[in-house]
Amino acid sequence: MLIIGEKNALECRILDFCSGGFYLVFDKKHPAIELNKNIKIRFSIRLEFELKTFEVDAQITHIGSTGVGVVTEQIPATTFNALKKIASPGSLAPVHDSSGTSPENLNQENYKNSFKQFLIESLPTLIDGFFVSLGDCLDAANTHSEFFPTSSAFDDLITTLKLNREIINSEFCCSVIYQVDFISSNTEKTSEALYHESLSLIEKEDFEDWLNMSASIRKLKNYFDDELSHLVRELCRVFGVFDNTVNNPIGPAVLCDSFREIFLQLELGCNVKKAIYNCFEKTLIIELPNLYKQAIATLTKFESARIVASGYSGQGSRSFDNQKIEKNQVYFNDFLDAEPLSGRKVVQPITQVTGKLLNLLSETVGISADNGYEESSLPLGHTQAVFNPAEVLSAIAKIQNDIAAKSNTHLDSATLQKSLTDKLRANSPEAKSLSVDDVQRLELYGKFFDALVGELEFSTDIKNYLESIYLPLLSLPLQGNDFLDSESHPARKILNQLAVLDPAIKSNRVIKNTNIKNTVEKAIARISAESISNPKVFAEVEHELDSVTKKLAQSNDANIKRIIEPYEGQQKLEMARLAIQQEVDKRIAGRSVPSIIPTLLDAGWQDLLVIAELNKDANPDEKLSYLKVIDDLLFWLYEQESFLNMQAVSIHTTLKFIEENLGAVCPNLFKRDSVIEELFSLLIGSGVPKVRKPMDSVRIPTPKSNPNIIESERAAQVAQLQVGEWLIIYKGSEGFEPMKLVWIGDILPICVFVNRDGLTKLELSKTELAQLLENGGANRIESLDVPLMDRATNQMLQNMHSKLIYNATHDAETDLFTKDEFIKQLKVELIKLDSTCHLLCHIEVLDFRVITNVCGVAGGKQFLKTLTQLIREQLPDCDLFARIGDKSFALLLKDCSTESGYDLFKKLLKTIGESRFQWQDKSYTIGVSIGLVPFEQRNFDINELLQNADAASMSAERSGPNNVLIFTNDDENLKRQNKIYEWIGNIDKVFSENRLFLRCQMITAVDETSASHQHYEILLGIKDENDNIIPPDHFIPAVERAKRMPEIDQWVITNVLMWIENNRNYFDNIDGFAINLSGQSINSEEFLGFLKGILESTSVPTNKLVFEVTETVAAESFYLTNSFIKAIKQFDCKFSLDDFGSGYSSYSYLKNLNIDYLKIDGAFVKDILNSKADIAIVKSMNEIAHSLGLATIAEYVENAEIREVLKTIGVDFAQGYGVHKPMPLSELVVDLPSAPFFSFEDTEFWGF
């Protein structure tokens, strides 16, 4: 609170502070504030469990549009320490075995020392650059002699600084290098300057001086945003910290403040120091790109720290899921420095992401197994000893020796964990167990190996090799050597090399006298036998295989080059023919011409032109001379005889030229001579005197156009194919084989593929390829040129995410869909249904409580499994099957008439009635009641369908056990359908009467204290004939049924852009609009043309437009959607994937879809307060999105409690009634602030 006088108090926030002043910002427009006015600043800080209020006297020294700078005489020590405490960096990510002098700690100390040595060699460059430009910078700043009244004063300063150059360089380097010790420590630094990326706590002598340097720091941070993000990621990886807690020793704040501390000791005026700081800032802009590039390269060479993933933290440390920096939202907000979340491209270490997913998997298994949602925990006081690393490695070595002689032996993580524990306990008299960290690594790397061996395509030989080195590979992370996180780790490179060598091993290929299979087998044998005790073997083997891999790659490249050379030649020839044909068509197509012209061309003159076109680079005039012949003949053949007589010499010369050159391409002498004779008779004549032969004419047809029309999804897919992509193609008796696209014809409609060893080619026309894609004979696959490790980790993440989704959407006892998932899938199915009859079935189990009372919980679970299996066997063609209650099931049968459905369920009841449930030594009858609801239209109310099926089941139950009853439909559903058909007839009327209008709903940051973001989703509104707003529940389905959604989308886009142009001042103050696009629009070439045209012509900033596409549309028409996105991305627009998690959730397609935002399906958000399954799913989606650099948006945020859960999870943005209720777009201006947001480039405030 900023207090002026006795009563005038203004709400504000402290954005930055130092010992001499504050920088305050206002969220709302503030009244006029006088410069140099004495004020009080009152604020509260929560210290431990007590909220303390502080008050400081100050004076306003700067005024800007959204904030003020105030100076204080001296902030009391208790107040300043409280501010420092709340602004200090958060705790660090737990680092394994952090106590004592573990190998991990020694490694990190060595890395710090190496990094210091790098800085010792590199930092002097910054000071050297500063002194090179110092004179010119100060001279430019002193244009009006405001800093140095005389030239001698100017020269004295330059001389003084240069005399102290070595001292400045030494102090600067020492100050920066000192910070390296605090990269991965939460111990407070003891130097005079304290640094924090979001809040500067700088001991200062002069407030103005601090403001000047603060401006430079923020400018540099924005300027080098990408480089700093990359550098921070490497620091996090090497030293085991999070990007929001790492202390970057060469960030702009450290460099600038280290520099500033030196000049605080000199008695210089504020303006002089400001000019010096500007000079240093310019030096950093020039020098930092190289420094950061070299620093990243240096860090890349270091191994990753052993980070303990979520839920596996040791005692006293926080898990990843709970880790966060506590911030007081009233006082500190660094959103102005934050990277826009839509541009997030931060990639987390793979072990960190998978660690989180492992925890979520454990949670969902517990959720599925226990509807009471009880969390498991270790017993209090649990202090069981654990096996040390040496013992674990020794046991792994023994297991490796035991299975060395066996082939195809793979131990999954659970089996290996048991074998390892048994082996360890057999040799240990003390009761011990594996550590939590080791258990996690066994599970994590087990899942990685399952993805590697089980789901990626390899030859049998490679699979055997991988099996034999599984334990040696596993020993690496158990020694703190996580090769999943290190791009340069030799084990990682070896696995990538094996994938490259696989085809050559399979064919027993020999390259330059080297038998590849023999070489690899020796290398694998060495790893298997030696590497557990000597990890250096991996580096030595990698070096051996690198030479072989390079030889193979060179051989494959040479083979591919030989294969495509003939096609390149054919294409070049076809392009030449096309170019010549176009030249000929320009002269004769669509016209009546002398018949001798096409005769001459057919006799070989057109071939001469093609040859000249091919040789145009060497002889550019040849083609022109041949074309001139055609042009001259066309001219002469229509001229009068008198003119031809004057041109006789030229005509004879041309005819001789034709005769000489035609002989080179026309082997038929008779044909050649007849053409020459015909030309002579037409142009010169025969007999005495010469008489010209009458000319015959022929009409040359206009060539037919051949537009490139995309006729289908698969044709579009072929058009999008690029050289280097991989497809798996059916090759008859040989089955499916991965093939690489190595050549695509531009003129020739041909695609050429080669197999993995580059020796076998496959030629397909584009039509043939489109047909194969259509019928499943060819499918795109992930590029096999992508390193194996990347493919394996992608597959592992996909498997873990899919398993998590499966656990959360399937019933644990029956393995059927849950009720929520059944409803979700039913919605998807209803959209696809045609007008034939379909059946929804409700099955209620009778006397289930009796079974559970008599047989117990275990018996009840087995009963449900037995009944589920029985229903599956009797109804194998059921389309959807779910357990929707304790004793209730639901089924969907598509394209099933009422009569046939009734017969099916009567047979089911007969089978159930004859069956008995056996439990221990007793047998029980099974009784159910079944209700059926037939329906014929797509647009049904799902809840109504389920209610009707339940009602029919209850009626059947009243008739006795094992009965089936068909629901008698009333007129309500027919009324609904008639309403939709009525709307179909009124669509044009709605347009003509202007009954559509635009609404909007805000999307904003979940955590408003760390980021400020505000964009709006555009929604469609509709009014009835009396101008009353009505829900679009019937109108939208009617438009979809009539296939007129592109018209709606065009109307929305046109009117949104019109609103923006008319309200530009307001639009400039928000982050943009999100506009929904229907699947019909995405698949429409006409709509794409409309959108491209309007974006080209508009003056609206298109980088603030986001187009939303639903996950269902994107997945079902992936290639058309991707092509659409690519076309619109050229206008700098963004894309959001809506309703993510609604049924597809494929990591691979999400990774390849060029989107910016991921909107989490509101079905997982609305009940998140009561559903741990929903929490786990949202966590997983958020982790997957962030691992791909996507920002997340949660829908259906209905209250502050849901928002708080999402904040804990780390979701970026929120949308829903708890954030902002939809409103007419025309009223949006009422809620927008009239003052612009504060910017650190605000020259009015800073006085620049």
CSV table of N, CA and C in Angstrom, one decimal, residues 967-1051:
chain,number,residue,atom,x,y,z
A,967,PHE,N,-37.2,-50.5,-23.9
A,967,PHE,CA,-37.8,-49.2,-23.5
A,967,PHE,C,-38.8,-48.7,-24.6
A,968,THR,N,-39.9,-48.3,-24.1
A,968,THR,CA,-41.0,-47.8,-25.1
A,968,THR,C,-40.7,-46.3,-25.2
A,969,ASN,N,-40.3,-45.9,-26.4
A,969,ASN,CA,-40.0,-44.6,-26.7
A,969,ASN,C,-41.2,-43.7,-26.7
A,970,ASP,N,-41.1,-42.5,-26.0
A,970,ASP,CA,-42.1,-41.5,-26.2
A,970,ASP,C,-41.8,-40.6,-27.3
A,971,ASP,N,-42.5,-39.4,-27.3
A,971,ASP,CA,-42.3,-38.5,-28.4
A,971,ASP,C,-41.2,-37.5,-28.1
A,972,GLU,N,-40.5,-37.5,-26.9
A,972,GLU,CA,-39.6,-36.5,-26.6
A,972,GLU,C,-38.4,-36.5,-27.6
A,973,ASN,N,-37.8,-37.7,-27.8
A,973,ASN,CA,-36.7,-37.7,-28.7
A,973,ASN,C,-37.0,-37.3,-30.1
A,974,LEU,N,-38.2,-37.7,-30.5
A,974,LEU,CA,-38.7,-37.3,-31.9
A,974,LEU,C,-38.8,-35.8,-32.0
A,975,LYS,N,-39.2,-35.2,-30.8
A,975,LYS,CA,-39.4,-33.7,-30.8
A,975,LYS,C,-38.0,-33.1,-31.0
A,976,ARG,N,-37.0,-33.7,-30.3
A,976,ARG,CA,-35.7,-33.2,-30.4
A,976,ARG,C,-35.2,-33.2,-31.8
A,977,GLN,N,-35.4,-34.3,-32.5
A,977,GLN,CA,-34.9,-34.5,-33.9
A,977,GLN,C,-35.7,-33.5,-34.8
A,978,ASN,N,-37.0,-33.4,-34.6
A,978,ASN,CA,-37.7,-32.4,-35.4
A,978,ASN,C,-37.2,-31.0,-35.2
A,979,LYS,N,-36.8,-30.7,-33.9
A,979,LYS,CA,-36.3,-29.3,-33.6
A,979,LYS,C,-35.0,-29.1,-34.4
A,980,ILE,N,-34.2,-30.1,-34.5
A,980,ILE,CA,-32.9,-30.0,-35.3
A,980,ILE,C,-33.2,-29.8,-36.8
A,981,TYR,N,-34.2,-30.6,-37.3
A,981,TYR,CA,-34.5,-30.4,-38.7
A,981,TYR,C,-35.2,-29.1,-39.0
A,982,GLU,N,-35.9,-28.5,-38.0
A,982,GLU,CA,-36.5,-27.2,-38.1
A,982,GLU,C,-35.4,-26.2,-38.2
A,983,TRP,N,-34.3,-26.3,-37.4
A,983,TRP,CA,-33.2,-25.4,-37.5
A,983,TRP,C,-32.5,-25.5,-38.8
A,984,ILE,N,-32.4,-26.7,-39.3
A,984,ILE,CA,-31.7,-26.8,-40.6
A,984,ILE,C,-32.4,-25.9,-41.7
A,985,GLY,N,-33.7,-25.9,-41.6
A,985,GLY,CA,-34.4,-25.0,-42.6
A,985,GLY,C,-34.3,-23.6,-42.3
A,986,ASN,N,-33.9,-23.2,-41.1
A,986,ASN,CA,-33.8,-21.8,-40.7
A,986,ASN,C,-32.4,-21.2,-40.7
A,987,ILE,N,-31.4,-22.0,-41.2
A,987,ILE,CA,-30.0,-21.5,-41.1
A,987,ILE,C,-29.9,-20.2,-41.9
A,988,ASP,N,-30.4,-20.2,-43.1
A,988,ASP,CA,-30.3,-19.0,-44.0
A,988,ASP,C,-31.0,-17.8,-43.3
A,989,LYS,N,-32.1,-18.1,-42.6
A,989,LYS,CA,-32.9,-17.0,-42.0
A,989,LYS,C,-32.1,-16.4,-40.8
A,990,VAL,N,-31.4,-17.2,-40.1
A,990,VAL,CA,-30.6,-16.7,-39.0
A,990,VAL,C,-29.5,-15.8,-39.5
A,991,PHE,N,-28.9,-16.2,-40.7
A,991,PHE,CA,-27.9,-15.3,-41.3
A,991,PHE,C,-28.5,-14.0,-41.7
A,992,SER,N,-29.6,-14.1,-42.5
A,992,SER,CA,-30.2,-12.9,-43.1
A,992,SER,C,-30.7,-11.9,-42.0
A,993,GLU,N,-31.2,-12.4,-40.9
A,993,GLU,CA,-31.8,-11.6,-39.8
A,993,GLU,C,-30.7,-11.1,-38.8
A,994,ASN,N,-29.4,-11.5,-39.1
A,994,ASN,CA,-28.3,-11.0,-38.2
A,994,ASN,C,-28.6,-11.5,-36.7
A,995,ARG,N,-29.0,-12.7,-36.6
A,995,ARG,CA,-29.3,-13.2,-35.2
A,995,ARG,C,-28.0,-13.9,-34.6
A,996,LEU,N,-26.9,-13.9,-35.3
A,996,LEU,CA,-25.7,-14.4,-34.7
A,996,LEU,C,-24.9,-13.3,-34.0
A,997,PHE,N,-24.3,-13.5,-33.0
A,997,PHE,CA,-23.4,-12.5,-32.4
A,997,PHE,C,-22.2,-13.2,-31.7
A,998,LEU,N,-21.2,-12.5,-31.4
A,998,LEU,CA,-20.0,-13.0,-30.8
A,998,LEU,C,-19.9,-12.9,-29.3
A,999,ARG,N,-19.5,-13.9,-28.6
A,999,ARG,CA,-19.3,-13.8,-27.2
A,999,ARG,C,-17.8,-14.1,-27.0
A,1000,CYS,N,-17.3,-13.9,-25.7
A,1000,CYS,CA,-15.9,-14.2,-25.4
A,1000,CYS,C,-15.8,-14.7,-24.0
A,1001,GLN,N,-14.7,-15.4,-23.7
A,1001,GLN,CA,-14.4,-15.9,-22.3
A,1001,GLN,C,-12.9,-15.8,-22.1
A,1002,MET,N,-12.5,-15.2,-21.0
A,1002,MET,CA,-11.1,-15.0,-20.7
A,1002,MET,C,-10.4,-16.3,-20.5
A,1003,ILE,N,-9.1,-16.4,-20.9
A,1003,ILE,CA,-8.2,-17.4,-20.6
A,1003,ILE,C,-7.0,-16.7,-19.9
A,1004,THR,N,-6.7,-17.0,-18.7
A,1004,THR,CA,-5.6,-16.3,-18.0
A,1004,THR,C,-4.7,-17.2,-17.3
A,1005,ALA,N,-3.6,-16.7,-16.8
A,1005,ALA,CA,-2.6,-17.5,-16.1
A,1005,ALA,C,-3.2,-18.1,-14.8
A,1006,VAL,N,-2.9,-19.4,-14.6
A,1006,VAL,CA,-3.4,-20.1,-13.4
A,1006,VAL,C,-2.8,-19.4,-12.1
A,1007,ASP,N,-1.5,-19.1,-12.2
A,1007,ASP,CA,-0.8,-18.5,-11.1
A,1007,ASP,C,-0.6,-17.0,-11.5
A,1008,GLU,N,-1.5,-16.1,-11.1
A,1008,GLU,CA,-1.4,-14.7,-11.5
A,1008,GLU,C,-0.2,-14.0,-10.9
A,1009,THR,N,0.4,-14.6,-9.8
A,1009,THR,CA,1.5,-14.0,-9.2
A,1009,THR,C,2.8,-14.2,-10.0
A,1010,SER,N,2.9,-15.2,-10.9
A,1010,SER,CA,4.1,-15.4,-11.6
A,1010,SER,C,4.0,-15.1,-13.1
A,1011,ALA,N,2.9,-14.9,-13.6
A,1011,ALA,CA,2.8,-14.5,-15.0
A,1011,ALA,C,1.4,-13.8,-15.2
A,1012,SER,N,1.5,-12.8,-16.2
A,1012,SER,CA,0.3,-12.1,-16.5
A,1012,SER,C,-0.1,-12.4,-18.0
A,1013,HIS,N,-1.2,-13.0,-18.2
A,1013,HIS,CA,-1.6,-13.3,-19.5
A,1013,HIS,C,-3.1,-13.2,-19.6
A,1014,GLN,N,-3.6,-12.7,-20.7
A,1014,GLN,CA,-5.1,-12.6,-20.8
A,1014,GLN,C,-5.4,-12.6,-22.3
A,1015,HIS,N,-5.9,-13.8,-22.8
A,1015,HIS,CA,-6.5,-13.8,-24.1
A,1015,HIS,C,-7.9,-14.4,-24.0
A,1016,TYR,N,-8.7,-14.3,-25.0
A,1016,TYR,CA,-10.1,-14.6,-24.9
A,1016,TYR,C,-10.5,-15.7,-26.0
A,1017,GLU,N,-11.2,-16.6,-25.6
A,1017,GLU,CA,-11.8,-17.6,-26.6
A,1017,GLU,C,-13.1,-16.9,-27.1
A,1018,ILE,N,-13.2,-16.9,-28.5
A,1018,ILE,CA,-14.4,-16.4,-29.1
A,1018,ILE,C,-15.4,-17.5,-29.2
A,1019,LEU,N,-16.6,-17.2,-28.7
A,1019,LEU,CA,-17.8,-18.2,-28.7
A,1019,LEU,C,-18.9,-17.6,-29.5
A,1020,LEU,N,-19.7,-18.5,-30.0
A,1020,LEU,CA,-20.8,-18.1,-30.9
A,1020,LEU,C,-22.1,-17.9,-30.0
A,1021,GLY,N,-22.8,-16.9,-30.3
A,1021,GLY,CA,-24.1,-16.6,-29.6
A,1021,GLY,C,-25.2,-16.5,-30.7
A,1022,ILE,N,-26.4,-16.8,-30.3
A,1022,ILE,CA,-27.5,-16.8,-31.2
A,1022,ILE,C,-28.8,-16.2,-30.5
A,1023,LYS,N,-29.6,-15.5,-31.2
A,1023,LYS,CA,-30.8,-14.9,-30.6
A,1023,LYS,C,-32.0,-15.5,-31.4
A,1024,ASP,N,-33.1,-15.5,-30.7
A,1024,ASP,CA,-34.4,-16.0,-31.3
A,1024,ASP,C,-35.0,-14.9,-32.1
A,1025,GLU,N,-36.2,-15.1,-32.6
A,1025,GLU,CA,-36.9,-14.1,-33.4
A,1025,GLU,C,-37.3,-12.9,-32.6
A,1026,ASN,N,-37.3,-13.0,-31.3
A,1026,ASN,CA,-37.7,-11.9,-30.4
A,1026,ASN,C,-36.5,-11.2,-29.8
A,1027,ASP,N,-35.3,-11.5,-30.4
A,1027,ASP,CA,-34.0,-10.9,-29.9
A,1027,ASP,C,-33.6,-11.3,-28.5
A,1028,ASN,N,-34.1,-12.5,-28.1
A,1028,ASN,CA,-33.7,-13.1,-26.8
A,1028,ASN,C,-32.5,-14.0,-27.1
A,1029,ILE,N,-31.5,-14.0,-26.2
A,1029,ILE,CA,-30.4,-14.9,-26.3
A,1029,ILE,C,-30.8,-16.3,-25.9
A,1030,ILE,N,-30.5,-17.3,-26.8
A,1030,ILE,CA,-30.9,-18.7,-26.6
A,1030,ILE,C,-29.6,-19.5,-26.7
A,1031,PRO,N,-29.6,-20.7,-26.1
A,1031,PRO,CA,-28.5,-21.6,-26.2
A,1031,PRO,C,-28.4,-22.1,-27.6
A,1032,PRO,N,-27.1,-22.3,-28.1
A,1032,PRO,CA,-27.0,-22.8,-29.5
A,1032,PRO,C,-27.0,-24.4,-29.6
A,1033,ASP,N,-27.7,-25.0,-28.6
A,1033,ASP,CA,-27.7,-26.5,-28.5
A,1033,ASP,C,-28.3,-27.1,-29.7
A,1034,HIS,N,-29.3,-26.6,-30.3
A,1034,HIS,CA,-29.9,-27.2,-31.5
A,1034,HIS,C,-29.3,-26.6,-32.8
A,1035,PHE,N,-28.9,-25.3,-32.7
A,1035,PHE,CA,-28.5,-24.7,-34.0
A,1035,PHE,C,-27.1,-25.3,-34.5
A,1036,ILE,N,-26.1,-25.5,-33.6
A,1036,ILE,CA,-24.9,-26.0,-34.0
A,1036,ILE,C,-25.0,-27.4,-34.6
A,1037,PRO,N,-25.7,-28.4,-33.9
A,1037,PRO,CA,-25.9,-29.7,-34.5
A,1037,PRO,C,-26.6,-29.6,-35.9
A,1038,ALA,N,-27.5,-28.7,-36.0
A,1038,ALA,CA,-28.2,-28.5,-37.3
A,1038,ALA,C,-27.2,-28.1,-38.4
A,1039,VAL,N,-26.4,-27.1,-38.0
A,1039,VAL,CA,-25.4,-26.6,-39.0
A,1039,VAL,C,-24.4,-27.8,-39.4
A,1040,GLU,N,-24.0,-28.5,-38.4
A,1040,GLU,CA,-23.1,-29.6,-38.7
A,1040,GLU,C,-23.8,-30.7,-39.5
A,1041,ARG,N,-25.1,-31.0,-39.2
A,1041,ARG,CA,-25.8,-32.0,-40.0
A,1041,ARG,C,-25.9,-31.5,-41.5
A,1042,ALA,N,-26.1,-30.2,-41.7
A,1042,ALA,CA,-26.2,-29.6,-43.0
A,1042,ALA,C,-24.9,-29.3,-43.7
A,1043,LYS,N,-23.8,-29.7,-42.9
A,1043,LYS,CA,-22.4,-29.5,-43.5
A,1043,LYS,C,-22.2,-28.1,-43.9
A,1044,ARG,N,-22.6,-27.1,-43.0
A,1044,ARG,CA,-22.4,-25.7,-43.3
A,1044,ARG,C,-21.5,-25.0,-42.3
A,1045,MET,N,-20.8,-25.8,-41.5
A,1045,MET,CA,-19.9,-25.2,-40.5
A,1045,MET,C,-18.9,-24.2,-41.1
A,1046,PRO,N,-18.3,-24.5,-42.3
A,1046,PRO,CA,-17.4,-23.5,-42.8
A,1046,PRO,C,-18.0,-22.1,-43.0
A,1047,GLU,N,-19.3,-22.0,-43.3
A,1047,GLU,CA,-19.9,-20.7,-43.3
A,1047,GLU,C,-20.0,-20.0,-42.0
A,1048,ILE,N,-20.2,-20.8,-40.9
A,1048,ILE,CA,-20.2,-20.2,-39.6
A,1048,ILE,C,-18.8,-19.7,-39.2
A,1049,ASP,N,-17.8,-20.6,-39.5
A,1049,ASP,CA,-16.4,-20.2,-39.2
A,1049,ASP,C,-16.0,-19.0,-40.0
A,1050,GLN,N,-16.4,-18.8,-41.2
A,1050,GLN,CA,-16.1,-17.7,-42.0
A,1050,GLN,C,-16.7,-16.4,-41.4
A,1051,TRP,N,-18.0,-16.6,-41.0
A,1051,TRP,CA,-18.7,-15.4,-40.4
A,1051,TRP,C,-18.0,-15.0,-39.1
